[in-house]
Short mmCIF file of C-alpha atoms and ligand atoms in Angstrom, two decimals:
data_model
loop_
_atom_site.label_atom_id
_atom_site.label_comp_id
_atom_site.label_asym_id
_atom_site.label_seq_id
_atom_site.Cartn_x
_atom_site.Cartn_y
_atom_site.Cartn_z
CA MET A 227 -26.92 -10.52 -28.12
CA THR A 228 -28.05 -6.88 -27.47
CA ASN A 229 -25.38 -4.49 -26.04
CA THR A 230 -27.24 -1.01 -25.48
CA THR A 231 -27.76 1.22 -22.48
CA LEU A 232 -28.87 -0.35 -18.85
CA SER A 233 -32.69 -0.02 -18.41
CA GLY A 234 -34.81 -0.59 -15.32
CA SER A 235 -37.07 -2.60 -17.60
CA ASP A 236 -34.39 -4.69 -19.33
CA PHE A 237 -34.68 -8.70 -18.43
CA LEU A 238 -32.49 -11.52 -19.14
CA LEU A 239 -33.39 -14.79 -20.92
CA VAL A 240 -31.10 -17.61 -19.65
CA GLU A 241 -31.02 -20.79 -21.36
CA GLY A 242 -30.17 -23.67 -18.94
CA GLY A 243 -28.03 -26.75 -19.32
CA LYS A 244 -24.75 -25.24 -20.71
CA ARG A 245 -21.37 -26.40 -19.32
CA LEU A 246 -19.12 -23.24 -18.66
CA LYS A 247 -15.46 -23.26 -20.10
CA GLY A 248 -12.72 -20.94 -20.43
CA ALA A 249 -11.19 -17.74 -18.80
CA VAL A 250 -12.67 -14.74 -17.65
CA LYS A 251 -11.25 -11.47 -16.20
CA ILE A 252 -12.76 -10.11 -12.90
CA SER A 253 -13.83 -6.51 -12.22
CA GLY A 254 -12.70 -4.16 -9.27
CA SER A 255 -14.54 -4.36 -6.11
CA LYS A 256 -17.76 -2.52 -5.97
CA ASN A 257 -17.85 -2.16 -2.25
CA ALA A 258 -14.19 -0.94 -2.09
CA SER A 259 -14.68 1.71 -5.03
CA LEU A 260 -17.65 3.36 -3.39
CA PRO A 261 -15.80 4.45 0.05
CA ILE A 262 -12.47 5.07 -1.69
CA MET A 263 -14.41 7.28 -4.36
CA MET A 264 -15.87 9.01 -1.32
CA ALA A 265 -12.58 9.49 0.32
CA THR A 266 -11.54 11.90 -2.57
CA LEU A 267 -13.59 14.45 -0.76
CA LEU A 268 -11.16 14.72 1.81
CA THR A 269 -8.54 16.64 0.07
CA LYS A 270 -8.34 19.41 -2.48
CA GLU A 271 -5.41 17.51 -4.57
CA PRO A 272 -6.16 15.42 -7.50
CA CYS A 273 -7.08 11.72 -6.92
CA VAL A 274 -7.05 8.71 -9.27
CA VAL A 275 -9.17 5.58 -8.45
CA ARG A 276 -8.34 2.54 -10.94
CA ASN A 277 -10.00 -0.82 -11.54
CA VAL A 278 -13.30 0.72 -10.85
CA PRO A 279 -16.03 -1.52 -12.14
CA THR A 280 -18.81 0.21 -14.78
CA LEU A 281 -21.94 -0.28 -12.91
CA LEU A 282 -25.11 1.73 -11.68
CA ASP A 283 -23.65 2.23 -8.15
CA VAL A 284 -20.66 3.69 -9.21
CA LYS A 285 -22.66 6.05 -11.47
CA ASN A 286 -24.79 6.99 -8.52
CA ALA A 287 -21.41 7.81 -6.58
CA VAL A 288 -20.05 9.82 -9.45
CA GLU A 289 -23.32 11.79 -9.55
CA LEU A 290 -23.19 12.46 -5.77
CA LEU A 291 -19.57 13.67 -5.79
CA GLU A 292 -20.26 15.85 -8.52
CA LEU A 293 -23.61 17.24 -6.84
CA ILE A 294 -21.02 18.24 -3.89
CA GLY A 295 -18.74 20.18 -6.17
CA ALA A 296 -16.16 17.55 -7.37
CA ASN A 297 -14.85 17.55 -10.77
CA VAL A 298 -15.18 13.84 -11.88
CA LYS A 299 -14.22 12.00 -15.08
CA PHE A 300 -14.85 8.43 -15.11
CA GLU A 301 -13.05 6.82 -18.16
CA ASP A 302 -12.14 3.16 -18.94
CA HIS A 303 -12.41 1.76 -15.17
CA ASN A 304 -10.55 4.72 -14.00
CA VAL A 305 -11.88 7.71 -11.91
CA PHE A 306 -10.20 11.05 -11.68
CA VAL A 307 -11.53 13.28 -9.34
CA GLU A 308 -10.40 16.81 -8.00
CA VAL A 309 -12.44 18.46 -5.18
CA LYS A 310 -10.98 22.04 -4.95
CA ARG A 311 -13.86 23.39 -3.08
CA LEU A 312 -16.80 21.74 -1.61
CA GLN A 313 -19.95 23.45 -2.84
CA ASN A 314 -22.80 21.46 -1.31
CA TYR A 315 -23.03 19.11 1.77
CA VAL A 316 -26.35 17.50 0.95
CA ALA A 317 -26.92 13.83 -0.16
CA PRO A 318 -30.14 14.06 -1.42
CA ASP A 319 -33.16 11.63 -0.61
CA TYR A 320 -33.24 10.13 -4.08
CA LEU A 321 -29.81 9.18 -4.24
CA VAL A 322 -29.70 7.59 -0.99
CA ARG A 323 -32.98 5.73 -1.82
CA ARG A 324 -31.09 4.54 -5.05
CA MET A 325 -27.86 3.56 -2.98
CA ARG A 326 -27.50 3.17 0.54
CA ALA A 327 -23.96 3.69 0.45
CA SER A 328 -24.60 7.33 -0.13
CA ILE A 329 -24.15 7.54 3.84
CA LEU A 330 -20.45 7.37 3.16
CA VAL A 331 -20.30 11.10 2.31
CA ALA A 332 -20.97 11.94 5.70
CA GLY A 333 -17.58 11.07 7.39
CA PRO A 334 -15.66 12.83 4.60
CA LEU A 335 -17.72 15.91 4.48
CA LEU A 336 -17.66 16.37 8.54
CA ALA A 337 -14.02 15.93 8.51
CA ARG A 338 -13.24 18.60 5.70
CA LEU A 339 -16.14 20.95 5.95
CA GLY A 340 -17.81 20.17 9.46
CA LYS A 341 -21.49 19.93 7.83
CA ALA A 342 -23.25 17.25 6.30
CA VAL A 343 -26.83 16.49 5.51
CA VAL A 344 -27.79 13.11 4.11
CA GLY A 345 -31.33 11.67 3.35
CA MET A 346 -32.45 9.19 6.08
CA PRO A 347 -31.75 5.53 4.78
CA GLY A 348 -35.08 3.76 5.31
CA GLY A 349 -35.69 0.04 5.48
CA CYS A 350 -34.32 -1.76 2.72
CA SER A 351 -35.26 -5.15 0.89
CA ILE A 352 -32.60 -7.05 2.85
CA GLY A 353 -33.42 -5.78 6.42
CA ALA A 354 -33.44 -2.79 8.50
CA ARG A 355 -29.86 -1.78 8.04
CA LEU A 356 -29.59 0.90 10.65
CA ILE A 357 -26.77 3.71 10.77
CA ASP A 358 -26.71 4.23 14.51
CA GLN A 359 -23.37 2.98 14.71
CA HIS A 360 -21.87 5.44 12.32
CA LEU A 361 -23.82 8.48 14.16
CA LYS A 362 -22.34 7.38 17.63
CA VAL A 363 -18.81 7.82 16.31
CA PHE A 364 -19.72 11.30 15.01
CA GLU A 365 -21.35 12.01 18.21
CA LYS A 366 -18.42 10.99 20.31
CA GLY A 367 -16.37 13.11 18.10
CA GLY A 368 -18.41 16.26 18.86
CA ALA A 369 -20.97 16.31 16.20
CA PHE A 370 -24.31 17.55 16.94
CA ILE A 371 -27.03 15.47 15.17
CA THR A 372 -30.71 15.97 14.56
CA VAL A 373 -33.32 14.56 12.10
CA ARG A 374 -35.54 16.65 10.36
CA ASN A 375 -37.87 16.47 7.39
CA GLY A 376 -36.52 13.14 6.64
CA TYR A 377 -32.97 14.41 6.58
CA ILE A 378 -30.17 13.73 9.17
CA HIS A 379 -28.31 16.92 9.98
CA MET A 380 -24.95 16.77 11.28
CA GLU A 381 -22.54 19.58 12.30
CA VAL A 382 -19.13 19.64 14.12
CA GLU A 383 -17.06 22.48 14.84
CA LYS A 384 -13.75 20.57 15.53
CA ILE A 385 -13.66 16.96 15.60
CA LYS A 386 -12.29 15.69 18.98
CA PRO A 387 -10.40 12.25 19.05
CA VAL A 388 -12.62 9.31 19.90
CA GLU A 389 -12.20 6.14 21.62
CA HIS A 390 -15.49 3.92 20.52
CA THR A 391 -16.35 0.17 20.89
CA PHE A 392 -18.70 -0.73 17.93
CA GLU A 393 -21.93 -2.65 19.37
CA VAL A 394 -22.35 -4.41 15.95
CA ILE A 395 -19.51 -5.04 13.40
CA THR A 396 -20.30 -2.77 10.56
CA VAL A 397 -18.45 -2.52 7.18
CA THR A 398 -19.71 1.29 6.28
CA GLY A 399 -19.87 2.27 9.78
CA THR A 400 -16.10 1.43 10.05
CA GLU A 401 -15.35 3.20 6.88
CA ASN A 402 -17.25 6.05 7.55
CA ALA A 403 -15.63 6.57 11.34
CA LEU A 404 -12.03 6.13 9.75
CA MET A 405 -12.91 8.96 7.07
CA PHE A 406 -14.48 11.28 9.98
CA LEU A 407 -11.37 10.74 12.04
CA SER A 408 -8.74 11.08 9.23
CA ARG A 409 -8.07 14.82 9.87
CA CYS A 410 -7.82 14.82 13.48
CA GLU A 411 -4.21 14.73 14.74
CA LYS A 412 -4.86 13.25 18.13
CA ARG A 413 -5.08 9.54 18.70
CA SER A 414 -8.34 7.93 18.35
CA ILE A 415 -9.24 4.11 18.91
CA LEU A 416 -11.95 1.92 17.53
CA ARG A 417 -12.68 -1.38 18.63
CA ASN A 418 -14.88 -4.18 17.37
CA THR A 419 -14.33 -2.89 13.84
CA ALA A 420 -15.02 -4.71 10.25
CA LEU A 421 -12.00 -6.24 8.70
CA GLU A 422 -13.62 -6.79 5.31
CA PRO A 423 -10.94 -6.56 2.45
CA GLU A 424 -12.76 -3.38 1.23
CA VAL A 425 -12.04 -1.74 4.50
CA ILE A 426 -8.61 -2.75 4.55
CA ASP A 427 -8.11 -1.36 0.86
CA LEU A 428 -9.93 2.16 2.19
CA ILE A 429 -7.15 2.13 4.77
CA GLU A 430 -4.57 1.65 2.26
CA VAL A 431 -5.77 4.69 0.51
CA LEU A 432 -6.26 6.69 3.69
CA ARG A 433 -2.52 6.07 4.72
CA LYS A 434 -1.51 7.03 0.95
CA MET A 435 -3.23 10.35 1.68
CA GLY A 436 -1.24 10.72 5.27
CA VAL A 437 -3.39 9.29 7.86
CA ASP A 438 -1.52 6.99 10.24
CA ILE A 439 -3.68 3.82 10.91
CA GLU A 440 -2.52 0.80 13.02
CA VAL A 441 -4.71 -2.35 12.65
CA GLU A 442 -4.29 -4.92 15.34
CA GLY A 443 -7.27 -7.62 15.34
CA ARG A 444 -10.33 -5.80 15.55
CA THR A 445 -8.77 -2.67 17.19
CA MET A 446 -7.85 0.33 14.84
CA VAL A 447 -5.69 3.24 15.93
CA ILE A 448 -5.79 6.41 13.97
CA ARG A 449 -3.82 9.50 13.93
CA GLY A 450 -5.31 11.81 11.40
CA ASN A 451 -3.59 14.77 9.20
CA PRO A 452 -5.36 18.12 8.54
CA GLU A 453 -3.33 18.22 5.15
CA LEU A 454 -4.32 15.03 3.27
CA ARG A 455 -2.91 14.50 0.06
CA GLY A 456 -4.25 13.29 -3.20
CA PHE A 457 -3.80 9.47 -4.13
CA ASP A 458 -3.39 7.15 -7.05
CA HIS A 459 -4.70 3.74 -6.30
CA THR A 460 -5.90 0.67 -7.78
CA VAL A 461 -9.08 -1.04 -6.13
CA ILE A 462 -8.59 -4.74 -5.16
CA PRO A 463 -10.68 -7.35 -7.31
CA ASP A 464 -14.38 -8.06 -6.50
CA ARG A 465 -14.27 -11.06 -4.41
CA ILE A 466 -18.10 -11.51 -4.60
CA GLU A 467 -18.34 -11.26 -8.53
CA ALA A 468 -15.35 -13.83 -8.65
CA GLY A 469 -17.23 -16.17 -5.92
CA THR A 470 -20.55 -15.75 -8.26
CA LEU A 471 -18.54 -16.66 -11.46
CA ALA A 472 -16.96 -19.59 -9.30
CA VAL A 473 -20.37 -20.96 -8.38
CA ALA A 474 -21.50 -20.77 -11.81
CA GLY A 475 -18.57 -22.72 -13.27
CA PHE A 476 -18.89 -25.50 -10.31
CA ILE A 477 -22.74 -25.90 -10.73
CA THR A 478 -22.72 -26.18 -14.56
CA GLY A 479 -20.04 -28.96 -14.12
CA GLY A 480 -17.52 -26.80 -15.92
CA ASP A 481 -14.11 -25.93 -15.96
CA VAL A 482 -13.33 -21.99 -15.39
CA VAL A 483 -10.44 -19.81 -15.03
CA LEU A 484 -10.88 -16.50 -12.98
CA GLU A 485 -8.38 -13.92 -13.88
CA GLY A 486 -7.35 -10.89 -11.87
CA VAL A 487 -8.45 -12.13 -8.57
CA CYS A 488 -7.31 -12.25 -5.01
CA PRO A 489 -7.40 -15.78 -3.94
CA GLU A 490 -6.77 -14.86 -0.22
CA HIS A 491 -9.72 -12.86 0.05
CA MET A 492 -11.88 -15.91 -0.90
CA GLY A 493 -10.77 -18.23 1.62
CA SER A 494 -14.30 -19.25 3.23
CA GLN A 495 -15.99 -19.34 -0.21
CA LEU A 496 -13.28 -21.73 -1.78
CA GLU A 497 -13.41 -23.81 1.48
CA LYS A 498 -17.26 -24.36 0.79
CA LEU A 499 -16.83 -25.03 -2.84
CA LYS A 500 -14.29 -27.64 -2.26
CA GLU A 501 -16.65 -29.38 0.57
CA ALA A 502 -19.18 -29.31 -2.38
CA GLY A 503 -16.75 -31.30 -4.60
CA ALA A 504 -15.12 -28.38 -6.65
CA VAL A 505 -11.47 -28.97 -7.58
CA ILE A 506 -9.68 -25.72 -6.93
CA GLU A 507 -6.57 -24.92 -8.15
CA ILE A 508 -4.72 -21.71 -7.24
CA LEU A 509 -2.64 -20.59 -10.33
CA GLY A 510 -0.16 -18.02 -9.20
CA LEU A 511 -1.15 -14.95 -7.28
CA ASP A 512 -4.25 -13.72 -9.24
CA LYS A 513 -5.76 -16.61 -10.90
CA ILE A 514 -7.94 -19.56 -9.99
CA ARG A 515 -9.25 -22.49 -11.68
CA VAL A 516 -12.78 -24.04 -10.69
CA ILE A 517 -13.36 -27.45 -12.01
CA GLY A 518 -16.98 -28.76 -11.39
CA ASN A 519 -17.93 -32.36 -10.44
CA SER A 520 -20.89 -34.42 -11.59
CA LYS A 521 -21.69 -34.91 -7.78
CA ILE A 522 -22.50 -31.70 -5.75
CA ASN A 523 -22.22 -32.28 -1.73
CA PRO A 524 -24.86 -30.68 0.37
CA LEU A 525 -23.31 -27.82 2.57
CA GLU A 526 -23.86 -26.26 6.22
CA ILE A 527 -23.31 -22.48 5.67
CA SER A 528 -23.59 -19.72 8.26
CA THR A 529 -22.75 -16.03 7.34
CA SER A 530 -20.59 -14.23 9.29
CA GLU A 531 -18.32 -11.10 9.09
CA TYR A 532 -14.80 -11.49 7.35
CA PRO A 533 -13.00 -13.85 7.50
CA GLY A 534 -16.46 -15.98 7.80
CA PHE A 535 -18.75 -16.73 5.00
CA PRO A 536 -19.93 -13.51 3.15
CA THR A 537 -23.45 -12.74 3.16
CA ASP A 538 -23.14 -11.35 -0.14
CA MET A 539 -22.62 -15.18 -1.33
CA GLN A 540 -25.59 -16.58 0.62
CA ALA A 541 -28.20 -16.47 -2.18
CA GLN A 542 -25.55 -17.94 -4.91
CA PHE A 543 -24.77 -21.08 -2.76
CA THR A 544 -28.45 -21.62 -2.01
CA VAL A 545 -28.73 -22.40 -5.81
CA LEU A 546 -25.95 -24.74 -5.45
CA CYS A 547 -27.71 -26.45 -2.64
CA CYS A 548 -30.75 -26.65 -4.59
CA ILE A 549 -29.12 -29.14 -7.01
CA ALA A 550 -26.87 -30.95 -4.38
CA ASP A 551 -27.11 -34.41 -3.48
CA GLY A 552 -28.71 -34.22 -0.17
CA VAL A 553 -30.00 -31.69 2.34
CA SER A 554 -28.13 -28.64 3.26
CA GLN A 555 -28.56 -26.03 5.87
CA ILE A 556 -28.10 -22.11 5.45
CA THR A 557 -28.20 -19.69 8.24
CA GLU A 558 -28.06 -15.90 7.54
CA ASN A 559 -26.61 -14.02 10.44
CA ILE A 560 -25.88 -10.57 8.99
CA PHE A 561 -29.37 -9.59 7.48
CA GLU A 562 -32.71 -10.37 8.72
CA ASN A 563 -34.63 -10.58 5.64
CA ARG A 564 -31.88 -12.06 2.91
CA PHE A 565 -34.07 -14.85 1.81
CA GLN A 566 -36.11 -13.22 -0.90
CA HIS A 567 -34.47 -15.37 -3.68
CA VAL A 568 -35.95 -18.28 -1.86
CA ASN A 569 -39.52 -17.62 -3.28
CA GLU A 570 -38.24 -17.22 -6.78
CA LEU A 571 -36.26 -20.31 -6.67
CA GLN A 572 -39.31 -22.30 -5.58
CA ARG A 573 -40.99 -21.07 -8.59
CA MET A 574 -38.30 -22.85 -10.38
CA GLY A 575 -38.83 -26.28 -8.33
CA ALA A 576 -36.42 -25.78 -5.59
CA LYS A 577 -37.37 -27.57 -2.25
CA ILE A 578 -36.47 -25.14 0.71
CA ASN A 579 -38.25 -24.77 3.88
CA LEU A 580 -37.42 -21.61 5.35
CA LYS A 581 -37.53 -21.34 9.33
CA GLY A 582 -36.49 -17.88 10.63
CA ARG A 583 -32.86 -16.98 9.63
CA THR A 584 -32.43 -20.63 8.33
CA ALA A 585 -32.94 -22.32 5.12
CA ILE A 586 -33.26 -26.22 4.78
CA VAL A 587 -32.53 -26.88 1.22
CA PHE A 588 -33.53 -30.17 -0.22
CA GLY A 589 -31.06 -30.89 -3.19
CA GLN A 590 -32.71 -32.50 -6.32
CA ASP A 591 -31.25 -33.14 -10.11
CA ARG A 592 -32.19 -29.75 -11.57
CA LEU A 593 -34.46 -26.71 -11.52
CA SER A 594 -37.04 -25.70 -14.25
CA GLY A 595 -37.18 -22.57 -16.19
CA ALA A 596 -39.74 -19.84 -14.91
CA GLU A 597 -40.28 -16.20 -14.96
CA VAL A 598 -38.81 -14.79 -11.82
CA PHE A 599 -38.18 -11.48 -10.39
CA SER A 600 -35.22 -10.10 -8.72
CA THR A 601 -35.77 -8.46 -5.43
CA ASP A 602 -32.03 -7.34 -4.42
CA LEU A 603 -28.65 -7.48 -6.02
CA ARG A 604 -27.32 -10.83 -4.67
CA ALA A 605 -30.76 -12.49 -5.10
CA SER A 606 -30.82 -11.55 -8.82
CA ALA A 607 -27.31 -12.94 -9.27
CA SER A 608 -28.60 -16.28 -7.74
CA LEU A 609 -31.68 -16.29 -10.38
CA VAL A 610 -29.21 -16.00 -13.28
CA LEU A 611 -27.14 -19.01 -11.64
CA ALA A 612 -30.57 -20.87 -11.17
CA GLY A 613 -31.39 -20.19 -14.86
CA LEU A 614 -27.95 -21.79 -15.85
CA VAL A 615 -28.83 -25.29 -14.25
CA ALA A 616 -32.48 -25.01 -14.85
CA GLU A 617 -34.46 -27.12 -17.86
CA GLY A 618 -35.51 -24.71 -20.46
CA THR A 619 -35.42 -21.10 -20.40
CA THR A 620 -35.69 -18.79 -17.23
CA VAL A 621 -36.81 -15.09 -17.49
CA VAL A 622 -35.13 -13.04 -15.12
CA ARG A 623 -37.06 -9.78 -14.36
CA GLU A 624 -36.10 -6.44 -12.55
CA ILE A 625 -32.35 -6.74 -13.41
CA HIS A 626 -31.71 -3.05 -12.44
CA HIS A 627 -30.75 -4.73 -9.14
CA LEU A 628 -28.21 -6.91 -11.10
CA ASP A 629 -26.98 -3.88 -12.73
CA ARG A 630 -26.46 -2.34 -9.58
CA GLY A 631 -23.40 -4.32 -8.74
CA TYR A 632 -22.24 -6.63 -11.64
CA GLU A 633 -20.69 -5.23 -14.76
CA ARG A 634 -22.51 -7.14 -17.42
CA LEU A 635 -22.63 -10.30 -15.55
CA GLU A 636 -24.51 -12.17 -18.44
CA ASP A 637 -21.43 -10.96 -21.16
CA LYS A 638 -18.91 -12.59 -18.68
CA LEU A 639 -21.13 -15.57 -18.46
CA ASN A 640 -21.49 -15.89 -22.17
CA THR A 641 -17.70 -15.55 -22.47
CA LEU A 642 -17.50 -18.83 -20.66
CA GLY A 643 -20.30 -20.48 -22.92
CA ALA A 644 -23.52 -19.69 -21.07
CA ARG A 645 -26.59 -18.64 -23.50
CA ILE A 646 -28.09 -15.59 -22.08
CA GLU A 647 -29.75 -12.79 -23.74
CA ARG A 648 -30.33 -9.40 -22.39
CA ILE A 649 -33.78 -7.85 -23.78
CA THR A 650 -33.27 -4.06 -23.72
CA ASN A 651 -36.21 -1.70 -23.54
CA ALA A 652 -35.14 1.01 -26.07
CA ARG A 653 -35.58 3.62 -23.39
CA SER A 654 -31.91 4.64 -21.82
CA THR A 655 -31.35 5.79 -18.55
CA GLY A 656 -28.17 7.66 -19.82
N1 LIG B 834 -26.14 -2.42 11.65
C1 LIG B 834 -26.54 -1.83 12.58
N2 LIG B 834 -26.11 -0.35 12.96
C2 LIG B 834 -25.46 0.12 12.09
C3 LIG B 834 -24.80 -0.47 10.88
C4 LIG B 834 -25.17 -1.78 10.73
O1 LIG B 834 -27.09 -2.56 13.48
O2 LIG B 834 -25.23 1.58 12.34
C5 LIG B 834 -26.24 -3.83 11.36
C6 LIG B 834 -26.99 -4.17 9.98
O3 LIG B 834 -28.41 -3.76 10.13
C7 LIG B 834 -26.54 -5.45 9.46
C8 LIG B 834 -25.20 -5.46 10.16
O4 LIG B 834 -25.03 -4.54 11.15
O5 LIG B 834 -27.60 -6.22 10.38
C9 LIG B 834 -24.09 -5.33 9.14
O6 LIG B 834 -24.30 -4.41 8.37
P1 LIG B 834 -23.28 -3.36 7.80
O7 LIG B 834 -23.34 -2.11 8.24
O8 LIG B 834 -21.84 -4.14 7.98
O9 LIG B 834 -23.35 -3.31 6.07
P2 LIG B 834 -23.21 -2.16 5.28
O10 LIG B 834 -22.16 -1.63 5.72
O11 LIG B 834 -24.42 -1.49 5.10
C10 LIG B 834 -21.75 -3.50 3.58
C11 LIG B 834 -21.98 -3.88 2.07
C12 LIG B 834 -23.13 -4.72 1.83
C13 LIG B 834 -22.48 -6.30 2.59
C14 LIG B 834 -22.47 -5.79 3.98
C15 LIG B 834 -22.19 -6.86 4.87
C16 LIG B 834 -21.16 -1.68 1.03
C17 LIG B 834 -21.65 -0.45 0.12
N3 LIG B 834 -22.39 -2.68 1.28
O12 LIG B 834 -23.06 -3.02 3.88
O13 LIG B 834 -23.17 -5.26 0.48
O14 LIG B 834 -23.66 -7.12 2.47
O15 LIG B 834 -21.50 -4.81 4.28
O16 LIG B 834 -20.94 -7.51 4.65
O17 LIG B 834 -20.20 -1.91 1.46
C18 LIG B 834 -24.05 -6.23 -1.78
O18 LIG B 834 -23.10 -5.73 -2.10
O19 LIG B 834 -24.85 -6.47 -2.16
C19 LIG B 834 -24.07 -5.57 -0.21
C20 LIG B 834 -25.39 -5.41 0.30
#
């Protein structure tokens, strides 16, 4: 098994038919790490973010923080950041294109410096992914916003308290709004906010920094603090990585223990796994055992905001449905174009009819190995899972998508008995 640097031209060879068995440790959450890393821009004091996964999006976030003037050390899953002085307030286009979450610098930069310029996030492979809701909060808080030469220019003299109801529930929109308001002493109110565990983890950090935030239902009341402190925080486990490995264990008829998880964050996923026939044992506060079954029941899934079924697990559960004993129905309500894995799964023999936002999946005994192409992060994970239950070998290409959000998924699966080989082009991305 190769174990060299990550490269855009790497691909995976997945040998199907292995039953997964054993224990594996879950990494820290990508989508909690990114906003928390950006929150370090709010203070001059040193900050420590622990349990950060080593993956491309985190490396991109480190690059962005350094461009802005942060002193960053990323070592053994801990990120040490100190931003004594902001030297720059531009998130360049090439970084925003690589990682849409770069927009999360806007809130902290406006709060600390009163200025931010961010490359305009264009369309994205899973949907339009607008940022109008972020900008509406900034404008209500007194920011003046213009779009020039492909960049969003934002400026604010003194942030005013905001009372705002989000028109759509947005994860990074809520996070950006909280960071934007974190230094404004007067009381702000945000309604219809996202409540994903990653948002709550950011709130924990902002509280450690000295911001007073009350959460009641989808309403948040914020009283900021102009003198924010440094913090030391351990990021929550990645519920999507955990879910991906749970599905892998289940569909291979395996018996796997996921260590270092937060079962409470995985409610809707575990419910669906049980409905599909899995035996789930919660072993204490941070361990889950998932036991497969020779019969897989078909499912009805409809993605929605937390605590509903996560859109980030839709592709992986589509694979489960491909080998279920009956017809499943999957509706994607969050992103309008998040079914690109369907084409690739069809190349592996999957029987799926796509009608708008709904996929009707006709289960069958197994899939067949093929050469398939990743189109986005979670789609690429689903193709690896499909390879595990396919006859023969599956070649998963364009796995730079996978590397954006999973810390060596193939190594974790191999620990459990899978046979996956990464073929690495000698060129290193550094
Ligand atoms: N939306 C708007 N206007 C806005 C913001 C969002 O119309 O200003 C719409 C979006 O177009 C989408 C819906 O609202 O249809 C929800 O989007 P949201 O803003 O919640 O998504 P996000 O914050 O861009 C985060 C995660 C995604 C995850 C979604 C939904 C991070 C860095 N990304 O994205 O994670 O799918 O929430 O839970 O936290 C992934 O990890 O693979 C991933 C895509």
